[in-house]
JSON list of C-alpha atoms in Angstrom, two decimals:
[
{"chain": "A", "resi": 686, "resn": "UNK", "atom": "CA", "xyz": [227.55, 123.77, -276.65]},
{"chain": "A", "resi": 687, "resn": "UNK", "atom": "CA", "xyz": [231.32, 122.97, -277.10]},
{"chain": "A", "resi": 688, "resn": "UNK", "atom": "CA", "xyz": [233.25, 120.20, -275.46]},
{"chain": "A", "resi": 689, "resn": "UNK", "atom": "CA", "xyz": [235.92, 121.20, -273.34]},
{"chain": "A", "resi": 690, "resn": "UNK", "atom": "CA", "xyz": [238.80, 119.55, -273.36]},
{"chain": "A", "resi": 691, "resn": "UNK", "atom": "CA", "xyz": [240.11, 116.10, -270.61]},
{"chain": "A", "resi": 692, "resn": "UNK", "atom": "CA", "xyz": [241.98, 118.81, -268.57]},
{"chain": "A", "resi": 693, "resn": "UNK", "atom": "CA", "xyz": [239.66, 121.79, -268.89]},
{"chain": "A", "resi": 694, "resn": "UNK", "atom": "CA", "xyz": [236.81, 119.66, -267.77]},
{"chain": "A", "resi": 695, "resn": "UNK", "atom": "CA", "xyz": [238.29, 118.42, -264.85]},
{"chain": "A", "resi": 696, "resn": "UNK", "atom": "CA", "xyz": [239.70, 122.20, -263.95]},
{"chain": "A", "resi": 697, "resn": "UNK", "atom": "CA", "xyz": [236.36, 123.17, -264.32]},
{"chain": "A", "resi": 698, "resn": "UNK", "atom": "CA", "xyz": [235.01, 120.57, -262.08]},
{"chain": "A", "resi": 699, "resn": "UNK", "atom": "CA", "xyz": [237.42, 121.76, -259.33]},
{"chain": "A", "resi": 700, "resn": "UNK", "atom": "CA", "xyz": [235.13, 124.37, -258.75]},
{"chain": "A", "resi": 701, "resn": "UNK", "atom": "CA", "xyz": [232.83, 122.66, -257.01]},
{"chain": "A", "resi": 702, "resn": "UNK", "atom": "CA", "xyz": [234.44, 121.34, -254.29]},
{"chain": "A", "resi": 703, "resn": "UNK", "atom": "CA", "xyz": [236.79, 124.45, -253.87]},
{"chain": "A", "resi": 704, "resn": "UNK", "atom": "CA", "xyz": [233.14, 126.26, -253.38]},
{"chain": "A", "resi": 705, "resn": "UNK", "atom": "CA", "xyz": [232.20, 123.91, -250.78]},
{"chain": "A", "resi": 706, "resn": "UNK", "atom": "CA", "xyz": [235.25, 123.88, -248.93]},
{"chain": "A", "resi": 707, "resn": "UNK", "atom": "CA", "xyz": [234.99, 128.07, -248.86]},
{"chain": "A", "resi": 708, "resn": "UNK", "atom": "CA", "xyz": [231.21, 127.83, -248.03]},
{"chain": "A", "resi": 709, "resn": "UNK", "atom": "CA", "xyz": [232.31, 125.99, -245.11]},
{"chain": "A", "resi": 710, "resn": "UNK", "atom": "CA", "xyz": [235.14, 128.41, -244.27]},
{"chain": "A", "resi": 711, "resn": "UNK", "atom": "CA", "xyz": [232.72, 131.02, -243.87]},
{"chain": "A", "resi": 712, "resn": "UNK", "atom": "CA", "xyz": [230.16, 129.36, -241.77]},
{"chain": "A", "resi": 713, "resn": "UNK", "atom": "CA", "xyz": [233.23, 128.29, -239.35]},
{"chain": "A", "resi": 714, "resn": "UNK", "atom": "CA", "xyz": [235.67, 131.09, -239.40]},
{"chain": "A", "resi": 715, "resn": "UNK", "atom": "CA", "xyz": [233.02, 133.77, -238.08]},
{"chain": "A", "resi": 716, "resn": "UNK", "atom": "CA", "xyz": [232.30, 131.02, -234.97]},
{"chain": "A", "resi": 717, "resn": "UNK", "atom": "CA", "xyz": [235.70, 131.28, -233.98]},
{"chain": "A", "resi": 718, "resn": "UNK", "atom": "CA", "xyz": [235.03, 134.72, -232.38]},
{"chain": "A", "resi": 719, "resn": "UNK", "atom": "CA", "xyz": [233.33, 132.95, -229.77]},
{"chain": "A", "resi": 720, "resn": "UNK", "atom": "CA", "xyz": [236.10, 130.65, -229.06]},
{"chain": "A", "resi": 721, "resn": "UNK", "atom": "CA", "xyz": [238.59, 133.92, -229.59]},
{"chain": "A", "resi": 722, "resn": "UNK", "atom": "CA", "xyz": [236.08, 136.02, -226.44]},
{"chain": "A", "resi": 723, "resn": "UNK", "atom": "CA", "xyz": [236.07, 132.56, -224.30]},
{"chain": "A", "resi": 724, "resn": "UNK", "atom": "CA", "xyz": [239.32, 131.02, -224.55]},
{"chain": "A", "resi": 725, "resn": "UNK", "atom": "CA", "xyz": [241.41, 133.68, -225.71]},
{"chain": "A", "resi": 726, "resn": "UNK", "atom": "CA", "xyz": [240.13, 136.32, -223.20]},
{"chain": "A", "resi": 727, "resn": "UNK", "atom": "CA", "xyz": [238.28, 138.78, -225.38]},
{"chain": "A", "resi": 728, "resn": "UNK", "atom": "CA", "xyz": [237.50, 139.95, -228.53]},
{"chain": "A", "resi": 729, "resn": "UNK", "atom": "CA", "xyz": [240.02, 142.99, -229.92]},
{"chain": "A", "resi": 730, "resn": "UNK", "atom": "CA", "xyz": [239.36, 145.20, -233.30]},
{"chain": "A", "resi": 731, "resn": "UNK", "atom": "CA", "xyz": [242.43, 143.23, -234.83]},
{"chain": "A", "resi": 732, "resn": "UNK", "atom": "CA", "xyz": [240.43, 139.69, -234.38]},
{"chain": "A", "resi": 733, "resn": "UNK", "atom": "CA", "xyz": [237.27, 141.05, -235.54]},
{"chain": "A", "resi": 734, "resn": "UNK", "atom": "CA", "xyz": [238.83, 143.04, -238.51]},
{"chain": "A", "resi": 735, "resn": "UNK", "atom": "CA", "xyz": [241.08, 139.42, -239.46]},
{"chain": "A", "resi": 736, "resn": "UNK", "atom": "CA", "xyz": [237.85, 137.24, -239.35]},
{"chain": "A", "resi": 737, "resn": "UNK", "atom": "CA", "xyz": [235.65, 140.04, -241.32]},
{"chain": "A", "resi": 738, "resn": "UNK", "atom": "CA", "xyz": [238.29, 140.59, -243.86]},
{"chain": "A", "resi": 739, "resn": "UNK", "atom": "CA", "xyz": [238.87, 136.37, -243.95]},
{"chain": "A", "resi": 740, "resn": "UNK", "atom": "CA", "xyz": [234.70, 135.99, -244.15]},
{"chain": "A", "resi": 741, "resn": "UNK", "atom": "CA", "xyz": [234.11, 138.83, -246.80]},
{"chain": "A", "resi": 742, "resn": "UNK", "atom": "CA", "xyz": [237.23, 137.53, -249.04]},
{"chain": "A", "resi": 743, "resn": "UNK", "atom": "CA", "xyz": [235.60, 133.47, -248.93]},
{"chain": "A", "resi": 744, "resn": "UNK", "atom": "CA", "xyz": [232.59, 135.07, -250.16]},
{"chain": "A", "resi": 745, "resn": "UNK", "atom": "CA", "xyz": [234.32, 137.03, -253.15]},
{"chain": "A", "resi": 746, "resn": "UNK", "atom": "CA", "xyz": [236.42, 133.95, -253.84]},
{"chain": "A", "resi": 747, "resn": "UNK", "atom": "CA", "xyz": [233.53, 132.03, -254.14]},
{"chain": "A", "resi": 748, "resn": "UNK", "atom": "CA", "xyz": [231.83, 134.44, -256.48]},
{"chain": "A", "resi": 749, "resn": "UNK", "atom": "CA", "xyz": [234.95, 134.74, -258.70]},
{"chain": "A", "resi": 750, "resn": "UNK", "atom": "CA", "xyz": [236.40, 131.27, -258.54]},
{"chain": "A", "resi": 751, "resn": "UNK", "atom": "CA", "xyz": [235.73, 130.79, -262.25]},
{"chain": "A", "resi": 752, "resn": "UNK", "atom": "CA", "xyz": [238.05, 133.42, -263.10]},
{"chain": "A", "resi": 753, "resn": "UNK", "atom": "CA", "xyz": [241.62, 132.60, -263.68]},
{"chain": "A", "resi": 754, "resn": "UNK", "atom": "CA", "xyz": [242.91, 133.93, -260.98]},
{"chain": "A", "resi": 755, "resn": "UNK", "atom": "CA", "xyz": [239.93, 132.67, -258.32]},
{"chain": "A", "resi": 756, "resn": "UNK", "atom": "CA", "xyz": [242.03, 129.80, -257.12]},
{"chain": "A", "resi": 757, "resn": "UNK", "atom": "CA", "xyz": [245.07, 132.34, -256.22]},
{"chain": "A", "resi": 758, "resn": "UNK", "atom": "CA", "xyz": [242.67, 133.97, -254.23]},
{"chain": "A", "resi": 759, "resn": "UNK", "atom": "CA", "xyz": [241.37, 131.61, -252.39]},
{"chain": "A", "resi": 760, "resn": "UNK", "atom": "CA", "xyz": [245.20, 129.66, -251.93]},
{"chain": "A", "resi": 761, "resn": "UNK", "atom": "CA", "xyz": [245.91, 133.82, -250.45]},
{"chain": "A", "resi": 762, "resn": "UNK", "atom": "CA", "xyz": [243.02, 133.23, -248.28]},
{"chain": "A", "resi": 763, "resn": "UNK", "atom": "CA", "xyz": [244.00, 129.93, -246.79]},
{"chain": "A", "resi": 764, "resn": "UNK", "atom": "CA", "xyz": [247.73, 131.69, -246.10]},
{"chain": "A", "resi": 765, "resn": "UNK", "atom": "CA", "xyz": [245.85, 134.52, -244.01]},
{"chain": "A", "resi": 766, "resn": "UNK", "atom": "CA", "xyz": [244.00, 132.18, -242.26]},
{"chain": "A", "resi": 767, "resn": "UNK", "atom": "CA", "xyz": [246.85, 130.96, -241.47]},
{"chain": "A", "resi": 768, "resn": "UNK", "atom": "CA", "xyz": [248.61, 133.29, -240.85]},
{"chain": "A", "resi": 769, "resn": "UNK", "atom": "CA", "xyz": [245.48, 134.19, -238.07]},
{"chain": "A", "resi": 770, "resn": "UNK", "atom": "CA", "xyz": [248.11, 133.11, -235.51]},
{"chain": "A", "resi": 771, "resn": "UNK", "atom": "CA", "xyz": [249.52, 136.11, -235.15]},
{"chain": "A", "resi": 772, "resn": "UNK", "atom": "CA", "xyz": [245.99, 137.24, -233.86]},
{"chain": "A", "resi": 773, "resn": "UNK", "atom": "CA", "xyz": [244.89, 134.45, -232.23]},
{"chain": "A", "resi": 774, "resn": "UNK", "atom": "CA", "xyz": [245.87, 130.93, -232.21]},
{"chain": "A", "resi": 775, "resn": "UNK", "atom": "CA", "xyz": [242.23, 129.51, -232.94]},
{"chain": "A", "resi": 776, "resn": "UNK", "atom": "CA", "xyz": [242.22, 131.22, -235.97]},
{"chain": "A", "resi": 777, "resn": "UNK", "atom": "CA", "xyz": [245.98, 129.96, -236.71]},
{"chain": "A", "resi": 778, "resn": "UNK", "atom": "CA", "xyz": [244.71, 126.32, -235.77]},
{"chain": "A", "resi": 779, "resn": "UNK", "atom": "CA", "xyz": [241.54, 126.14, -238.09]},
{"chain": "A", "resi": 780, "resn": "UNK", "atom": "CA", "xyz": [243.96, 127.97, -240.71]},
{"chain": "A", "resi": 781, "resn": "UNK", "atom": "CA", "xyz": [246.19, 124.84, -240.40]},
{"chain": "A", "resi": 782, "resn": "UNK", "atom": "CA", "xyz": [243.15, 122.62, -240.55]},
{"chain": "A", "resi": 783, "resn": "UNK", "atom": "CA", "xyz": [242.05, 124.19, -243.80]},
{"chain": "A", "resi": 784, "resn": "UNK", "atom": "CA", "xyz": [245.32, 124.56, -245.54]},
{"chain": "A", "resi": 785, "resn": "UNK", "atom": "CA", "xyz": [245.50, 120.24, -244.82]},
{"chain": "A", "resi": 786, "resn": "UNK", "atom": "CA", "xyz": [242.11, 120.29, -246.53]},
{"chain": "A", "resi": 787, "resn": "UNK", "atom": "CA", "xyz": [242.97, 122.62, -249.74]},
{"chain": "A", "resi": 788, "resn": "UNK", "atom": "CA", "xyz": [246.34, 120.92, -249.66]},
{"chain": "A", "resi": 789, "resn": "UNK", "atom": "CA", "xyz": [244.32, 117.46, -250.38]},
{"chain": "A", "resi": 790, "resn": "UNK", "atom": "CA", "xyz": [242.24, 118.74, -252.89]},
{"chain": "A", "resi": 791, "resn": "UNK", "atom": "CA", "xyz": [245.05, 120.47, -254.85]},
{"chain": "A", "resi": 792, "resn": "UNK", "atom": "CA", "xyz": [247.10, 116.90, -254.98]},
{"chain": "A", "resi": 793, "resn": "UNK", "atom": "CA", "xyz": [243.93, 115.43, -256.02]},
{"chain": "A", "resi": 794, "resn": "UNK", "atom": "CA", "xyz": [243.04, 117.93, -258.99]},
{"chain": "A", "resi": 795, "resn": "UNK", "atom": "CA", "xyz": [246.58, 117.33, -259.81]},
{"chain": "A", "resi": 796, "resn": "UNK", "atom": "CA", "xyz": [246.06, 113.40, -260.29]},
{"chain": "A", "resi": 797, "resn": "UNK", "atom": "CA", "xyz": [242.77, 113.87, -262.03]},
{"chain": "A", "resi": 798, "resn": "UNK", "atom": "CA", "xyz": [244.94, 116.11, -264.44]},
{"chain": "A", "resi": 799, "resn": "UNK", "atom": "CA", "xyz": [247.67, 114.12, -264.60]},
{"chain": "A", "resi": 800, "resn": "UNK", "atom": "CA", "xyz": [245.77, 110.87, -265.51]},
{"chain": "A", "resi": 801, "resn": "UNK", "atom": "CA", "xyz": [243.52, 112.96, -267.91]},
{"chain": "A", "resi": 802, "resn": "UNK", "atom": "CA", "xyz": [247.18, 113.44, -269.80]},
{"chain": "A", "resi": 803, "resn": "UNK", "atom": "CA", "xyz": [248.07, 109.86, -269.51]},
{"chain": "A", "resi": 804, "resn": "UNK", "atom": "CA", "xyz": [244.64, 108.98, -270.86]},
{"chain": "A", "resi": 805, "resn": "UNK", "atom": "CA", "xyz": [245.12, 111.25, -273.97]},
{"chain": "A", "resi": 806, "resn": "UNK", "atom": "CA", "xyz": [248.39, 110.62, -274.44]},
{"chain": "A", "resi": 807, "resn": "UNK", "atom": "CA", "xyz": [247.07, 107.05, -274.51]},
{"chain": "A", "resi": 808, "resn": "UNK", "atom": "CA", "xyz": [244.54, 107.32, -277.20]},
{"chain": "A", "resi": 809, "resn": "UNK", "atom": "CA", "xyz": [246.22, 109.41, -279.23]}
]
């Protein structure tokens, strides 16, 4: 087995939580069709096509994270999600709620690469 590099290792370890936060994604997303037919006054093909499309997309993303261009995917996600408020605002709102979430985790992969640098730089 080879040893990955300070910053590779802790890119790789990203993918766990970016999993988790996407597994969670798609156990919420699909429940806000029942907020969309109480609250919102009914379900129309546009909601249920945006939160099938949203739901099938976490699922690929999750599947393909490890490829280099999984965490575009699932950044494009979370800007759809957002962008649910054009459909309905209780998708907008947990589309807000989740980009806070992936925002946090981005800043902290960033520190955890950043002080994997400083650490190098340090010992070398």
């Amino acid at each position: 087995m080879t040893e990955l590099a300070p910053g590779e290792a802790a890119k790789k370890a990203f993918r766990g939580p970016a999993s988790a936060a996407l597994s969670l994604e798609i156990v919420i997303v699909p429940l806000a069709l029942l907020v969309m037919d109480k609250v919102e006054g009914g379900l129309t093909p546009a909601k249920i096509a945006w939160v099938v499309v949203l739901t099938v997309g976490m699922i690929v993303a999750i599947a393909r994270f490890s490829r280099p261009w999984g965490l575009p995917l699932a950044l494009g996600l979370q800007v759809l999600m957002a962008l649910g408020w054009i459909v309905s605002p209780a998708l907008g709102i947990l589309g807000l709620v989740f980009c806070l979430v992936w925002a946090g985790m981005l800043w902290m992969r960033h520190e955890v690469l950043r002080r994997h640098a400083l650490w190098a730089d340090r010992d070398a």
